[in-house]
Amino acid sequence: MRRSRTLALTAAAAAVVMVVTGCSSSAKGGSGKSSAGANDANAGGANAAVKNIVNASDKKGGTVTYEMKGTPDSLDPGNTYYAYIYNFSRLYGRPLTTFNPAAGEDGNKLVPDLAESLGQPSADGLTWTYKLRAGLKYDDGTPITSKDVKYAVERSNFAPEVNSNGPTYFHDLLVDNPDKYQGPYKDKSGDLKSIETPDDTTIIFHLQHPFADFDYLVSAPQTVPVPQAKDTGADYVKHIAASGSYKFESYEDGKQAVLVPNTNWDKSTDPIRKQLADKIVLKMNIDQATIDKDLLAGNAQVDLVGGGVDPQTQAQILRDDKLKAKTDNAYGGRLVYMAINSKVAPFDNIECRKAVQFAIDKVAVQTALGGPIRGQVANTVLPPDIPGHQDFNLYETKDNKGDEAKAKDALKACGKDSISTVLSARTERATEVAAATQIQAQLKKVGINVEIQQFPQGKYLTDSAGAPQFTQDHNIGLMMMQWGADWPTGYGFLQQIVDGRAIKPSGNSNLAQLNDPAVNKLLDDAAVNPDRAAREKIYGDIDKKVMESATYVPLTDFKVFLYRPDNATNIASTPAFSGEYDYLNIGTTK
Amino acid sequence: MTAPITTAGNEPEAPASPSPAKTIEGRSLGRIAWTRFKRDKAAVAGGVVVILLILLALLSQPIESLFGLDPDASNTDLLDADLGGLPFGDWGGMSGDHPLGVDPLQGRDLLARVIDGSWVSLLVAFGATLLSNTLGAVLGVMAGYYGGWVDTLISRLMDVFLAFPLLLFAIAISASLQGGAFGLHGLPLHIMVLIFVIGFFNWPYMGRIVRGQTLSLREREFVHAARSLGARGPFILFKELLPNLVGPILVYSTLLIPTNILFEAGLSFLGVGIQPPQSSWGGMLADAKNYYQVDPQYMVVPGLAIFITVLAFNLLGDGLRDALDPKSN
Amino acid sequence: MFAYIIRRIFAAVVLLLVVSAVTFAIFFLLPRFAGETTDQLAAQYIGKNPSPEAIAAVKSNLGLDQPLYTQYWNFLKALVSGAEYKFGPEPATCHVPCFGYSFKNHLEVWPEMTSRIPVTISLAIGAAVLWLVSGVTTGVISALKPRSIFDRLSMGVALAGVSLPVFFTGALLLTLFSYEWPILDNLEYVDFTDDPLMWARNLILPWVSLAFLYSALYARLTRAGMLETMSEDYIRTARAKGLAERKVVVKHGLRSALTPIITIFGMDLGLLLGGALITEQVFSLKGVGQFAVQAISDNDLPKILGVTLLAAFFIVVCNLVVDLLYALVDPRVRLS
């Protein structure tokens, strides 16, 4: 799961992911047809950037200022796992493929970037071939070759002692060398045999098993080319070789980065980037209240983290129709849920799990999580903005407000009058703790006595909720959690949290420890199925199977609440990056 | 964080008023102090408020059940969900049922929470003060009385402790012990950790004061007299010196408590203090910080609670110091 | 005098060594109390699902598998003679003074930390000047006219000042003067050498909110000290000798009343130089304090250790300077 916000000491609301097909806002705008530069593209209004590119403009010049709370894990494309850096890094680095800079569904579309077309899978699905565009150069004028892409994948996936932040999908998916590849730092002469570069513009990946979403995988900044001669390990972040439309003018760790146009970037090799602003400044470690005020005053154009404004700025904006017209309330492709630990008694009994499903008043929980602005009540695991989502509700209660009678019946069927268990939550997340407190009170009414235990979020998955033995030892039957996908497909969303084979002794994301052979098989089927529509149907089926097991209690589908200043151009909220604005072509009229 | 070393300099009464001394000749030191204290209206007011606060903290549970206050009961029906969970109404949801309003997101009664928070805030402040002042008094009196290598050792120890960046240390330690340690977790752990981090590094301030006082007392006649009558070290320490140190210790403690209350609030502001759902004034203030422009009521309640408490302790402390000051005797 | 200075400096160095040892012990022992193993510590360095071999490699590379005292010794050695780490494409040299590499972004701690010092120094010195001037002046006037309206009013304000949390005053000032009436907007640290005017303009609000707290304390201190000295015999003597009142107050009264204040000032300034954690947080200043808060929230041990030592260093140095100043002014101090 990509992370969206730094682990700030002060309470942090969180955000990752995407947008909207059936968003409630569709009442306002046209048909949902959304293409850049369309007639109504410049029309403002609430949620305009969820459907169209707002303030579409080709005006050049000016300085675009990004501000962020905290610091990113790294701006090094090979060493990051934050959705907003995935988004931002495209300004200075070009992955093989990337997401179309557009609003709504169009933003979910993959387009070739460094590659001249999407990948060519072999018939058996085990080999993927990409061909690089001609005439690509780094900011120093040297040519970009496919070997640099290969090197980038090697350094980001096989050298955890240096580049530890990013995910390791390539490591897990590519065929390893017979003698276990040690990474480019330890093994200077060797290389990973399963990535072939027969010439300077071709790159071929050999997979252990078919993987239909591979094009999504190579959209990660881990395929942004890195010249081996320039790689200085952890220090590389201080002088990143730029392949995108901007290059680094300066970088001060924890303070700010300044980007200027890359003169060696050639528009003819790049159909999606515009290179509008004269300068892009990223300021780090800014107080969220200050960021909000700077956005409202037009001093800054974008809040990089993209989770949305502070609660009080939000209330101020909502009370003012003029301000409200400049906001976007988009789905963040993220589910807020409570996992029921199927390995901790008495929740190994499905009836006891059902009692929890019925007991919860989701509307009250939604309020504690910040109200409908911060998320719609959810009844399925897949959020509505992930292709394959189907609407259904297996545990219906009146108005989603819970049903004590049904819950008590289920409890009886489970053979219990009362249950004592522990509910875990993350200390730094004020709303998560508030929601847990709500749930505690609701469960008490049906005879389930819950003790809330809080853990620091930095260790939540490694040492507490994500360590099955720990949950066993501490009677943790219920766990608060949020989940966003690494890429916007059902597989990207579901695999880590429902695949029984993904359960790990530490860093486990399948908190419910659901291990259903039927679910596992469906996942495998989807991974190899080349037909997109068929895959999406399977994701819906998996969702149903998971809900039948009653192991996950979906609470809300998270939404971001973003403000777009008047002087920012080409603003589009994209589902591909957690509902954040697409950062590729934001300019300014300032 | 600056500890109020203020007490080191004894603040005398204004030179104009030593005359009453004549009329109260022959009374005990305590009586004199009490007479003088009574005349200081601000100090008396502070004292009354402090007593009320302590009673409130001690009786918070019975008071809550008596008035049917529940600090954890949520009232989501009082919240405007469409506005992000803010209370309905201009004054933070003030009503007959909730005289001070309710908090955002959960709609919990603020009066109940502020009462419930009183015992945590005072417990932490008192606990930390007790810890640092006991350590400071014991080590200070030993250093002052024995002198020699004992004094050198303790004084160097004080130097070491004073060289620690207090707030930084407190944050780092509380942050790393958040999850659970020493077989404790949750509220008891957080209270223990706060008392420890606030109290343990603060003792040298008290230590220096007591050491100085002991040094001067050591040479006074009554100590010499006791010694010539054959009294041993421990006896002199506890029977002769300590009673005479009660004054400064009391004054300094009264002035350290408000500093510690602010310290706890500061730690909570940075997110490493008492954790929810338990309410604490610092925690409420840190929470309210996110709403101060749209729901100022929420910040005012714990803010005033802290301000009044700190002010009352400061007034009481100032008054006690003036009253007990030997110079104006 | 020279011998005294040497002795004091030597004592300061020993003090720092002790502080570093204790800090080191605390931060490497505390996680154990909280139940963390060396493996988990090493895993923090690597991130996602590390393999056992990778953990073992990190452990031996960072020396986490060695006994605590060996680790401390290596830490000291790196501090004075640098160190070499076998990560990355080439063995990386960590230059003197080497505080090691961040667990989070694997960059050298020392250069990152020192780049924050100018901000914190600007903040601390500016605020200190402000509170010294305003606090001492208020205190003196109050003491000269005790129980006057000025005295009662300023002491009332002072009492409020010490009773208000700094994050409250800071947030209030920021809202009022930066956004409500934007006379001081776009606050962003500018180096003094680049533009002294902008430097001062952009630091006024943090200076004022810090100074409010401290000047309240110093006003109370000064008032108390002045009241005490002004009733001393030698003041009466000076007056009797017909010295002008102004001279009595400034030369005799203030001078001895300020002596204890200088000591406290040394301590306060030292503490602040190690980072004004809350103020920097409120005003988004990228100083040492902000660095510390970030390090703590990232649980980044080498950074926490480094910043603690830096803060201790400032405290010790400030105290040392105060001591030396005393010795310079008052020869008796040197002998004791």
PDB file of C-alpha atoms in Angstrom, chain A residues 9-11 287 289 293 310-316 318-319 361 364 367-373 427 430-431 433-435 437-438 440-441 451-456 459, chain B residues 72 74-76 79-87 89-90 105-106 108 171 175-176 178-179 185 190 269-272 275-277 287-295:
ATOM      1  CA  LEU A   9       3.593  13.308  15.561  1.00  0.00           C
ATOM      2  CA  THR A  10       0.540  15.458  15.532  1.00  0.00           C
ATOM      3  CA  ALA A  11      -2.701  13.856  14.560  1.00  0.00           C
ATOM      4  CA  ASP A 287       2.395  23.373   9.217  1.00  0.00           C
ATOM      5  CA  ALA A 289      -2.740  25.291   8.895  1.00  0.00           C
ATOM      6  CA  LYS A 293      -3.927  29.569   4.415  1.00  0.00           C
ATOM      7  CA  ASP A 310      -7.417  20.763   7.892  1.00  0.00           C
ATOM      8  CA  PRO A 311     -10.792  20.140   9.566  1.00  0.00           C
ATOM      9  CA  GLN A 312     -11.221  23.803  10.393  1.00  0.00           C
ATOM     10  CA  THR A 313     -10.262  25.058   6.956  1.00  0.00           C
ATOM     11  CA  GLN A 314     -12.735  22.511   5.648  1.00  0.00           C
ATOM     12  CA  ALA A 315     -15.523  23.899   7.833  1.00  0.00           C
ATOM     13  CA  GLN A 316     -14.649  27.459   6.824  1.00  0.00           C
ATOM     14  CA  LEU A 318     -18.024  24.578   3.485  1.00  0.00           C
ATOM     15  CA  ARG A 319     -19.728  27.564   5.074  1.00  0.00           C
ATOM     16  CA  ASP A 361     -23.705   1.927  13.339  1.00  0.00           C
ATOM     17  CA  ALA A 364     -21.981   7.330  13.652  1.00  0.00           C
ATOM     18  CA  THR A 367     -19.255  11.148  11.610  1.00  0.00           C
ATOM     19  CA  ALA A 368     -16.325  10.303  13.854  1.00  0.00           C
ATOM     20  CA  LEU A 369     -14.223   9.914  10.727  1.00  0.00           C
ATOM     21  CA  GLY A 370     -15.149  13.447   9.664  1.00  0.00           C
ATOM     22  CA  GLY A 371     -18.582  13.057   8.061  1.00  0.00           C
ATOM     23  CA  PRO A 372     -19.647  12.371   4.455  1.00  0.00           C
ATOM     24  CA  ILE A 373     -17.057  14.861   3.200  1.00  0.00           C
ATOM     25  CA  THR A 427      -2.167   6.546  17.920  1.00  0.00           C
ATOM     26  CA  ALA A 430      -7.145  11.169  15.594  1.00  0.00           C
ATOM     27  CA  THR A 431     -10.125  10.152  13.489  1.00  0.00           C
ATOM     28  CA  VAL A 433      -9.115   6.618  17.379  1.00  0.00           C
ATOM     29  CA  ALA A 434     -12.404   8.519  17.394  1.00  0.00           C
ATOM     30  CA  ALA A 435     -13.985   5.848  15.175  1.00  0.00           C
ATOM     31  CA  THR A 437     -14.152   4.804  20.415  1.00  0.00           C
ATOM     32  CA  GLN A 438     -17.507   4.856  18.606  1.00  0.00           C
ATOM     33  CA  GLN A 440     -16.357   0.382  21.340  1.00  0.00           C
ATOM     34  CA  ALA A 441     -19.571   2.001  22.584  1.00  0.00           C
ATOM     35  CA  GLU A 451     -10.605  -2.606  25.112  1.00  0.00           C
ATOM     36  CA  ILE A 452      -8.917  -0.133  22.774  1.00  0.00           C
ATOM     37  CA  GLN A 453      -5.159  -0.446  22.466  1.00  0.00           C
ATOM     38  CA  GLN A 454      -3.198   2.087  20.478  1.00  0.00           C
ATOM     39  CA  PHE A 455       0.063   1.555  18.676  1.00  0.00           C
ATOM     40  CA  PRO A 456       2.357   3.976  16.844  1.00  0.00           C
ATOM     41  CA  LYS A 459       5.161  -0.095  13.936  1.00  0.00           C
TER      42      LYS A 459
ATOM     43  CA  ASP B  72     -16.826   9.057  26.913  1.00  0.00           C
ATOM     44  CA  SER B  74     -20.723  10.334  22.271  1.00  0.00           C
ATOM     45  CA  ASN B  75     -23.651  12.273  20.850  1.00  0.00           C
ATOM     46  CA  THR B  76     -23.267  12.186  17.108  1.00  0.00           C
ATOM     47  CA  LEU B  79     -22.876  17.096  15.209  1.00  0.00           C
ATOM     48  CA  ASP B  80     -23.198  18.506  11.736  1.00  0.00           C
ATOM     49  CA  ALA B  81     -21.854  15.595   9.751  1.00  0.00           C
ATOM     50  CA  ASP B  82     -21.953  17.540   6.496  1.00  0.00           C
ATOM     51  CA  LEU B  83     -19.609  20.121   7.954  1.00  0.00           C
ATOM     52  CA  GLY B  84     -17.107  17.469   8.934  1.00  0.00           C
ATOM     53  CA  GLY B  85     -18.494  16.636  12.351  1.00  0.00           C
ATOM     54  CA  LEU B  86     -18.577  20.062  14.006  1.00  0.00           C
ATOM     55  CA  PRO B  87     -21.181  20.660  16.714  1.00  0.00           C
ATOM     56  CA  GLY B  89     -24.829  25.910  16.835  1.00  0.00           C
ATOM     57  CA  ASP B  90     -22.496  28.845  17.264  1.00  0.00           C
ATOM     58  CA  LEU B 105     -16.220  14.315  15.669  1.00  0.00           C
ATOM     59  CA  GLN B 106     -17.679  12.544  18.683  1.00  0.00           C
ATOM     60  CA  ARG B 108     -18.677  14.204  23.913  1.00  0.00           C
ATOM     61  CA  ILE B 171       9.530  13.822  23.823  1.00  0.00           C
ATOM     62  CA  ALA B 175       7.554   8.599  21.970  1.00  0.00           C
ATOM     63  CA  SER B 176       9.673   5.475  22.186  1.00  0.00           C
ATOM     64  CA  GLN B 178       4.205   4.722  23.523  1.00  0.00           C
ATOM     65  CA  GLY B 179       3.377   1.166  22.613  1.00  0.00           C
ATOM     66  CA  HIS B 185       0.344  -0.236  28.463  1.00  0.00           C
ATOM     67  CA  HIS B 190       1.341   7.033  29.822  1.00  0.00           C
ATOM     68  CA  PHE B 269       0.580  19.347  21.782  1.00  0.00           C
ATOM     69  CA  LEU B 270       3.415  17.441  20.165  1.00  0.00           C
ATOM     70  CA  GLY B 271       1.361  14.254  20.371  1.00  0.00           C
ATOM     71  CA  VAL B 272       3.294  12.297  22.988  1.00  0.00           C
ATOM     72  CA  GLN B 275      -3.566   9.371  24.631  1.00  0.00           C
ATOM     73  CA  PRO B 276      -7.285   9.290  23.822  1.00  0.00           C
ATOM     74  CA  PRO B 277      -9.926   8.226  24.708  1.00  0.00           C
ATOM     75  CA  ASP B 287      -7.156  18.515  19.577  1.00  0.00           C
ATOM     76  CA  ALA B 288      -8.868  21.895  19.680  1.00  0.00           C
ATOM     77  CA  LYS B 289      -5.939  23.464  17.880  1.00  0.00           C
ATOM     78  CA  ASN B 290      -7.339  21.937  14.691  1.00  0.00           C
ATOM     79  CA  TYR B 291     -10.628  23.771  15.197  1.00  0.00           C
ATOM     80  CA  TYR B 292      -9.784  27.051  16.878  1.00  0.00           C
ATOM     81  CA  GLN B 293     -11.055  29.194  14.051  1.00  0.00           C
ATOM     82  CA  VAL B 294     -14.385  27.473  13.528  1.00  0.00           C
ATOM     83  CA  ASP B 295     -15.095  26.150  17.010  1.00  0.00           C
TER      84      ASP B 295
END
